[in-house]
Structures are given as structure tokens and as C-alpha cells.
């Protein structure tokens, strides 16, 4: 895993995971970032809650009872 974080502006961070978004080999997202990792490239890393929710296809939100 590689992460580039600008601590002066953490919302401008980038990362890449060689095993992909899930890390679960049975998931359709397994190894979905492998090519980026091999080429030394990165993807935008959402750090702001609003950005995360706006760009999530199926967010899982857990609320304590």
C-alpha cells in the first residue's frame, strides 16, 4: 500500500492498494488497483465525509443503538 498525504491539506491525498479496494480475493474489487500499483500510479483518496458519501455506490452506514 502506498499513500501520499499532504498534511497541510489532507483532502489532497492519493493512495493505491495492490490487492484492491476489498482485499478479499472473492470480491469483484479484488486486485482492481493492481495495474495502477504496478505502474507507480495513484488514485484520489477521499478524506472528507461529504465527498465519501457523494462518491459511494453502496455506502454502509452503521448507527449505534
mmCIF file with all atom_site columns, C-alpha atoms in Angstrom:
data_model
loop_
_atom_site.group_PDB
_atom_site.id
_atom_site.type_symbol
_atom_site.label_atom_id
_atom_site.label_alt_id
_atom_site.label_comp_id
_atom_site.label_asym_id
_atom_site.label_entity_id
_atom_site.label_seq_id
_atom_site.pdbx_PDB_ins_code
_atom_site.Cartn_x
_atom_site.Cartn_y
_atom_site.Cartn_z
_atom_site.occupancy
_atom_site.B_iso_or_equiv
_atom_site.pdbx_formal_charge
_atom_site.auth_seq_id
_atom_site.auth_comp_id
_atom_site.auth_asym_id
_atom_site.auth_atom_id
_atom_site.pdbx_PDB_model_num
ATOM 1  C CA . UNK A 1 1  ? 0.000   0.000   0.000   1.00 0.00 ? 1  UNK A CA 1
ATOM 2  C CA . UNK A 1 2  ? 1.266   3.440   -0.909  1.00 0.00 ? 2  UNK A CA 1
ATOM 3  C CA . UNK A 1 3  ? -0.227  6.701   0.339   1.00 0.00 ? 3  UNK A CA 1
ATOM 4  C CA . UNK A 1 4  ? 0.758   10.291  -0.405  1.00 0.00 ? 4  UNK A CA 1
ATOM 5  C CA . UNK A 1 5  ? -0.619  12.705  2.192   1.00 0.00 ? 5  UNK A CA 1
ATOM 6  C CA . UNK A 1 6  ? -0.156  16.445  2.265   1.00 0.00 ? 6  UNK A CA 1
ATOM 7  C CA . UNK A 1 7  ? -0.611  17.150  5.988   1.00 0.00 ? 7  UNK A CA 1
ATOM 8  C CA . UNK A 1 8  ? -1.182  20.823  5.200   1.00 0.00 ? 8  UNK A CA 1
ATOM 9  C CA . UNK A 1 9  ? -4.208  19.756  3.114   1.00 0.00 ? 9  UNK A CA 1
ATOM 10 C CA . UNK A 1 10 ? -5.161  16.097  3.783   1.00 0.00 ? 10 UNK A CA 1
ATOM 11 C CA . UNK A 1 11 ? -8.051  16.303  1.326   1.00 0.00 ? 11 UNK A CA 1
ATOM 12 C CA . UNK A 1 12 ? -5.433  16.293  -1.439  1.00 0.00 ? 12 UNK A CA 1
ATOM 13 C CA . UNK A 1 13 ? -4.254  12.749  -0.659  1.00 0.00 ? 13 UNK A CA 1
ATOM 14 C CA . UNK A 1 14 ? -3.616  9.862   -3.034  1.00 0.00 ? 14 UNK A CA 1
ATOM 15 C CA . UNK A 1 15 ? -3.256  6.124   -2.465  1.00 0.00 ? 15 UNK A CA 1
ATOM 16 C CA . UNK A 1 16 ? -3.083  2.756   -4.174  1.00 0.00 ? 16 UNK A CA 1
ATOM 17 C CA . UNK A 1 17 ? -3.651  -0.772  -2.825  1.00 0.00 ? 17 UNK A CA 1
ATOM 18 C CA . UNK A 1 18 ? -2.154  -3.703  -4.782  1.00 0.00 ? 18 UNK A CA 1
ATOM 19 C CA . UNK A 1 19 ? -4.846  -6.088  -3.503  1.00 0.00 ? 19 UNK A CA 1
ATOM 20 C CA . UNK A 1 20 ? -7.603  -3.663  -4.457  1.00 0.00 ? 20 UNK A CA 1
ATOM 21 C CA . UNK A 1 21 ? -10.402 -1.979  -2.634  1.00 0.00 ? 21 UNK A CA 1
ATOM 22 C CA . UNK A 1 22 ? -11.605 -5.055  -0.748  1.00 0.00 ? 22 UNK A CA 1
ATOM 23 C CA . UNK A 1 23 ? -8.550  -7.249  -0.165  1.00 0.00 ? 23 UNK A CA 1
ATOM 24 C CA . UNK A 1 24 ? -10.969 -10.202 -0.327  1.00 0.00 ? 24 UNK A CA 1
ATOM 25 C CA . UNK A 1 25 ? -9.958  -12.493 -3.190  1.00 0.00 ? 25 UNK A CA 1
ATOM 26 C CA . UNK A 1 26 ? -13.598 -13.469 -3.818  1.00 0.00 ? 26 UNK A CA 1
ATOM 27 C CA . UNK A 1 27 ? -14.731 -9.855  -4.222  1.00 0.00 ? 27 UNK A CA 1
ATOM 28 C CA . UNK A 1 28 ? -15.171 -8.288  -7.677  1.00 0.00 ? 28 UNK A CA 1
ATOM 29 C CA . UNK A 1 29 ? -12.977 -5.433  -6.373  1.00 0.00 ? 29 UNK A CA 1
ATOM 30 C CA . UNK A 1 30 ? -10.025 -7.689  -5.554  1.00 0.00 ? 30 UNK A CA 1
ATOM 31 C CA . UNK A 1 31 ? -6.919  -6.525  -7.418  1.00 0.00 ? 31 UNK A CA 1
ATOM 32 C CA . UNK A 1 32 ? -8.837  -3.645  -9.017  1.00 0.00 ? 32 UNK A CA 1
ATOM 33 C CA . UNK A 1 33 ? -5.868  -1.350  -8.354  1.00 0.00 ? 33 UNK A CA 1
ATOM 34 C CA . UNK A 1 34 ? -3.136  -3.838  -9.256  1.00 0.00 ? 34 UNK A CA 1
ATOM 35 C CA . UNK A 1 35 ? -2.322  -2.209  -12.595 1.00 0.00 ? 35 UNK A CA 1
ATOM 36 C CA . UNK A 1 36 ? -2.084  1.256   -11.013 1.00 0.00 ? 36 UNK A CA 1
ATOM 37 C CA . UNK A 1 37 ? 0.247   -0.134  -8.330  1.00 0.00 ? 37 UNK A CA 1
ATOM 38 C CA . UNK A 1 38 ? 2.495   -1.848  -10.899 1.00 0.00 ? 38 UNK A CA 1
ATOM 39 C CA . UNK A 1 39 ? 2.757   1.357   -12.955 1.00 0.00 ? 39 UNK A CA 1
ATOM 40 C CA . UNK A 1 40 ? 3.540   3.509   -9.898  1.00 0.00 ? 40 UNK A CA 1
ATOM 41 C CA . UNK A 1 41 ? 0.288   5.453   -10.230 1.00 0.00 ? 41 UNK A CA 1
ATOM 42 C CA . UNK A 1 42 ? -2.247  6.506   -7.604  1.00 0.00 ? 42 UNK A CA 1
ATOM 43 C CA . UNK A 1 43 ? -5.946  7.225   -7.185  1.00 0.00 ? 43 UNK A CA 1
ATOM 44 C CA . UNK A 1 44 ? -7.632  10.121  -5.387  1.00 0.00 ? 44 UNK A CA 1
ATOM 45 C CA . UNK A 1 45 ? -8.292  9.296   -1.732  1.00 0.00 ? 45 UNK A CA 1
ATOM 46 C CA . UNK A 1 46 ? -11.465 10.840  -0.372  1.00 0.00 ? 46 UNK A CA 1
ATOM 47 C CA . UNK A 1 47 ? -10.893 12.180  3.135   1.00 0.00 ? 47 UNK A CA 1
ATOM 48 C CA . UNK A 1 48 ? -13.963 14.391  3.649   1.00 0.00 ? 48 UNK A CA 1
ATOM 49 C CA . UNK A 1 49 ? -17.183 12.650  4.822   1.00 0.00 ? 49 UNK A CA 1
ATOM 50 C CA . UNK A 1 50 ? -19.299 14.594  2.313   1.00 0.00 ? 50 UNK A CA 1
ATOM 51 C CA . UNK A 1 51 ? -17.036 13.565  -0.593  1.00 0.00 ? 51 UNK A CA 1
ATOM 52 C CA . UNK A 1 52 ? -17.030 9.948   0.563   1.00 0.00 ? 52 UNK A CA 1
ATOM 53 C CA . UNK A 1 53 ? -20.829 9.751   0.714   1.00 0.00 ? 53 UNK A CA 1
ATOM 54 C CA . UNK A 1 54 ? -21.287 11.574  -2.598  1.00 0.00 ? 54 UNK A CA 1
ATOM 55 C CA . UNK A 1 55 ? -18.903 9.203   -4.383  1.00 0.00 ? 55 UNK A CA 1
ATOM 56 C CA . UNK A 1 56 ? -20.009 5.918   -2.783  1.00 0.00 ? 56 UNK A CA 1
ATOM 57 C CA . UNK A 1 57 ? -22.113 3.486   -4.776  1.00 0.00 ? 57 UNK A CA 1
ATOM 58 C CA . UNK A 1 58 ? -23.341 1.416   -1.829  1.00 0.00 ? 58 UNK A CA 1
ATOM 59 C CA . UNK A 1 59 ? -22.366 3.045   1.454   1.00 0.00 ? 59 UNK A CA 1
ATOM 60 C CA . UNK A 1 60 ? -22.706 1.011   4.631   1.00 0.00 ? 60 UNK A CA 1
ATOM 61 C CA . UNK A 1 61 ? -23.616 3.313   7.499   1.00 0.00 ? 61 UNK A CA 1
ATOM 62 C CA . UNK A 1 62 ? -23.649 1.798   10.974  1.00 0.00 ? 62 UNK A CA 1
ATOM 63 C CA . UNK A 1 63 ? -25.596 3.624   13.689  1.00 0.00 ? 63 UNK A CA 1
ATOM 64 C CA . UNK A 1 64 ? -25.216 2.652   17.355  1.00 0.00 ? 64 UNK A CA 1
ATOM 65 C CA . UNK A 1 65 ? -28.440 1.807   19.171  1.00 0.00 ? 65 UNK A CA 1
#
